[in-house]
Amino acid sequence: MAVMEQIRKRYSVRKYEDRAVESEKLAAVLEAARLAPSARNVQEWRFVVVQDAAMRAELVEAANGQKFVGAAPVVIVCCAVDTNYVMRCGQCAHPIDLAIAIEHMALQAVEEGLGTCWIGSFFPDKIRALLNIPDDIMVVELLTLGYPADTAPDKKRVPLSDIVSHETWGF
Ligand SMILES: Cc1cc2nc3c(=O)[nH]c(=O)nc-3n(C[C@H](O)[C@H](O)[C@H](O)COP(=O)(O)O)c2cc1C
C-alpha cells in the first residue's frame, strides 16, 4: 500500500471489535516504531504493551474516563527514558521523537487492517502507578490498537493554502 493511502485511511478509531490482535501484526506495528528516526538517534522510546483485560479496564480511569481505551484489545503506553536533550533549535527532542514513532505505528496499523487512537488525555501518575513505571520516566502518550468497529469519518482539515507559504512567511 502506498504511504499516502495509509495516511488517508488512518483516523482515530474509538470503537473496537472484541477481537485480539494477532501477535505478528502487533510485532509489525512495534517494528515500525523501532525503525523511526530520533534526534541524535537516541531512541529514547519505550513501549509498554498492555493486553490484559483487567489492566485495560483500570486504564480507563487513568485515561480520564475514556471508556474506549478499555475496550481496545491493545493499549501501547509510550514512554521516554531520556527527557533532557534539547536540540539547538530550542525544542525538546523526546516528544518529537515519540510522536514520530507513534505515527509510524499508526500508519503500519492501517497497513495491517487495524486502527489506532492517540490518547493524550490521561493522568501520567495514575498510569505510572498501574504499570509500575518509575517516576523519572515520562509517559508521553497512549495509543489504542485493534480492529475498527466504526467507519472513518470525513477528514476535517484546513486547506493546504492556509498552512503553506512559499519562500517567505505568508500568513
Ligand atoms: C497528540 C494527540 C492527542 C490526542 N488525544 C486524544 C484523546 O485523548 N482522546 C481522543 O479520543 N482522541 C485524541 N486524539 C485524536 C484527535 O482528536 C484526532 O487525531 C483529531 O481530531 C483528528 O481526527 P482523526 O485522527 O480522525 O483524523 C489525539 C490526537 C493527537 C495527535
PDB file of N, CA, C and O in Angstrom, residues 21-35 49 51 76 105 108 112 114 145:
ATOM      1  N   VAL A  21      -5.650  -8.887  18.622  1.00  0.00           N
ATOM      2  CA  VAL A  21      -4.729  -8.551  17.523  1.00  0.00           C
ATOM      3  C   VAL A  21      -3.694  -9.668  17.439  1.00  0.00           C
ATOM      4  O   VAL A  21      -3.075 -10.033  18.455  1.00  0.00           O
ATOM      5  N   GLU A  22      -3.524 -10.207  16.240  1.00  0.00           N
ATOM      6  CA  GLU A  22      -2.551 -11.282  16.058  1.00  0.00           C
ATOM      7  C   GLU A  22      -1.156 -10.797  16.445  1.00  0.00           C
ATOM      8  O   GLU A  22      -0.797  -9.649  16.180  1.00  0.00           O
ATOM      9  N   SER A  23      -0.375 -11.707  17.033  1.00  0.00           N
ATOM     10  CA  SER A  23       0.941 -11.295  17.552  1.00  0.00           C
ATOM     11  C   SER A  23       1.861 -10.803  16.445  1.00  0.00           C
ATOM     12  O   SER A  23       2.649  -9.878  16.656  1.00  0.00           O
ATOM     13  N   GLU A  24       1.726 -11.395  15.239  1.00  0.00           N
ATOM     14  CA  GLU A  24       2.618 -10.922  14.156  1.00  0.00           C
ATOM     15  C   GLU A  24       2.237  -9.509  13.685  1.00  0.00           C
ATOM     16  O   GLU A  24       3.090  -8.713  13.293  1.00  0.00           O
ATOM     17  N   LYS A  25       0.939  -9.186  13.763  1.00  0.00           N
ATOM     18  CA  LYS A  25       0.512  -7.822  13.404  1.00  0.00           C
ATOM     19  C   LYS A  25       0.991  -6.829  14.459  1.00  0.00           C
ATOM     20  O   LYS A  25       1.467  -5.742  14.136  1.00  0.00           O
ATOM     21  N   LEU A  26       0.865  -7.213  15.706  1.00  0.00           N
ATOM     22  CA  LEU A  26       1.359  -6.355  16.781  1.00  0.00           C
ATOM     23  C   LEU A  26       2.874  -6.156  16.638  1.00  0.00           C
ATOM     24  O   LEU A  26       3.386  -5.035  16.779  1.00  0.00           O
ATOM     25  N   ALA A  27       3.563  -7.230  16.291  1.00  0.00           N
ATOM     26  CA  ALA A  27       5.017  -7.126  16.124  1.00  0.00           C
ATOM     27  C   ALA A  27       5.368  -6.176  14.983  1.00  0.00           C
ATOM     28  O   ALA A  27       6.323  -5.392  15.083  1.00  0.00           O
ATOM     29  N   ALA A  28       4.597  -6.212  13.906  1.00  0.00           N
ATOM     30  CA  ALA A  28       4.864  -5.315  12.769  1.00  0.00           C
ATOM     31  C   ALA A  28       4.634  -3.862  13.164  1.00  0.00           C
ATOM     32  O   ALA A  28       5.401  -2.962  12.779  1.00  0.00           O
ATOM     33  N   VAL A  29       3.617  -3.630  13.941  1.00  0.00           N
ATOM     34  CA  VAL A  29       3.334  -2.256  14.414  1.00  0.00           C
ATOM     35  C   VAL A  29       4.480  -1.755  15.293  1.00  0.00           C
ATOM     36  O   VAL A  29       4.966  -0.629  15.129  1.00  0.00           O
ATOM     37  N   LEU A  30       4.954  -2.610  16.180  1.00  0.00           N
ATOM     38  CA  LEU A  30       6.051  -2.208  17.074  1.00  0.00           C
ATOM     39  C   LEU A  30       7.358  -2.032  16.301  1.00  0.00           C
ATOM     40  O   LEU A  30       8.164  -1.148  16.603  1.00  0.00           O
ATOM     41  N   GLU A  31       7.548  -2.863  15.284  1.00  0.00           N
ATOM     42  CA  GLU A  31       8.755  -2.736  14.453  1.00  0.00           C
ATOM     43  C   GLU A  31       8.769  -1.383  13.729  1.00  0.00           C
ATOM     44  O   GLU A  31       9.834  -0.768  13.555  1.00  0.00           O
ATOM     45  N   ALA A  32       7.591  -0.922  13.331  1.00  0.00           N
ATOM     46  CA  ALA A  32       7.505   0.391  12.677  1.00  0.00           C
ATOM     47  C   ALA A  32       7.977   1.492  13.623  1.00  0.00           C
ATOM     48  O   ALA A  32       8.615   2.462  13.199  1.00  0.00           O
ATOM     49  N   ALA A  33       7.694   1.330  14.908  1.00  0.00           N
ATOM     50  CA  ALA A  33       8.192   2.306  15.897  1.00  0.00           C
ATOM     51  C   ALA A  33       9.708   2.198  16.011  1.00  0.00           C
ATOM     52  O   ALA A  33      10.413   3.210  16.044  1.00  0.00           O
ATOM     53  N   ARG A  34      10.198   0.997  16.066  1.00  0.00           N
ATOM     54  CA  ARG A  34      11.646   0.783  16.239  1.00  0.00           C
ATOM     55  C   ARG A  34      12.443   1.431  15.121  1.00  0.00           C
ATOM     56  O   ARG A  34      13.575   1.876  15.318  1.00  0.00           O
ATOM     57  N   LEU A  35      11.862   1.461  13.935  1.00  0.00           N
ATOM     58  CA  LEU A  35      12.576   1.993  12.766  1.00  0.00           C
ATOM     59  C   LEU A  35      12.446   3.508  12.630  1.00  0.00           C
ATOM     60  O   LEU A  35      12.988   4.100  11.698  1.00  0.00           O
ATOM     61  N   VAL A  49       3.265  -2.621  26.331  1.00  0.00           N
ATOM     62  CA  VAL A  49       2.111  -3.139  25.594  1.00  0.00           C
ATOM     63  C   VAL A  49       1.159  -3.786  26.591  1.00  0.00           C
ATOM     64  O   VAL A  49       1.504  -4.773  27.251  1.00  0.00           O
ATOM     65  N   GLN A  51      -2.269  -5.744  27.231  1.00  0.00           N
ATOM     66  CA  GLN A  51      -3.335  -6.536  26.601  1.00  0.00           C
ATOM     67  C   GLN A  51      -4.254  -7.173  27.643  1.00  0.00           C
ATOM     68  O   GLN A  51      -5.369  -7.580  27.297  1.00  0.00           O
ATOM     69  N   ILE A  76      -0.936   0.716  23.902  1.00  0.00           N
ATOM     70  CA  ILE A  76       0.518   0.856  23.920  1.00  0.00           C
ATOM     71  C   ILE A  76       0.839   2.136  24.683  1.00  0.00           C
ATOM     72  O   ILE A  76       0.432   3.238  24.279  1.00  0.00           O
ATOM     73  N   MET A 105       3.652   3.793  14.018  1.00  0.00           N
ATOM     74  CA  MET A 105       2.804   2.665  14.435  1.00  0.00           C
ATOM     75  C   MET A 105       1.390   2.827  13.893  1.00  0.00           C
ATOM     76  O   MET A 105       0.782   1.856  13.422  1.00  0.00           O
ATOM     77  N   GLN A 108       1.440   1.899  10.203  1.00  0.00           N
ATOM     78  CA  GLN A 108       1.613   0.454   9.996  1.00  0.00           C
ATOM     79  C   GLN A 108       0.347  -0.294  10.403  1.00  0.00           C
ATOM     80  O   GLN A 108      -0.027  -1.292   9.787  1.00  0.00           O
ATOM     81  N   GLU A 112      -1.972  -3.090   8.397  1.00  0.00           N
ATOM     82  CA  GLU A 112      -2.330  -4.406   8.954  1.00  0.00           C
ATOM     83  C   GLU A 112      -3.844  -4.585   9.071  1.00  0.00           C
ATOM     84  O   GLU A 112      -4.322  -5.578   9.625  1.00  0.00           O
ATOM     85  N   LEU A 114      -5.703  -2.624  10.890  1.00  0.00           N
ATOM     86  CA  LEU A 114      -6.031  -2.248  12.266  1.00  0.00           C
ATOM     87  C   LEU A 114      -6.279  -0.748  12.367  1.00  0.00           C
ATOM     88  O   LEU A 114      -6.014  -0.004  11.420  1.00  0.00           O
ATOM     89  N   LEU A 145      -5.079   0.245  20.060  1.00  0.00           N
ATOM     90  CA  LEU A 145      -4.862  -0.528  18.820  1.00  0.00           C
ATOM     91  C   LEU A 145      -5.852  -1.680  18.773  1.00  0.00           C
ATOM     92  O   LEU A 145      -6.044  -2.380  19.779  1.00  0.00           O
TER      93      LEU A 145
END
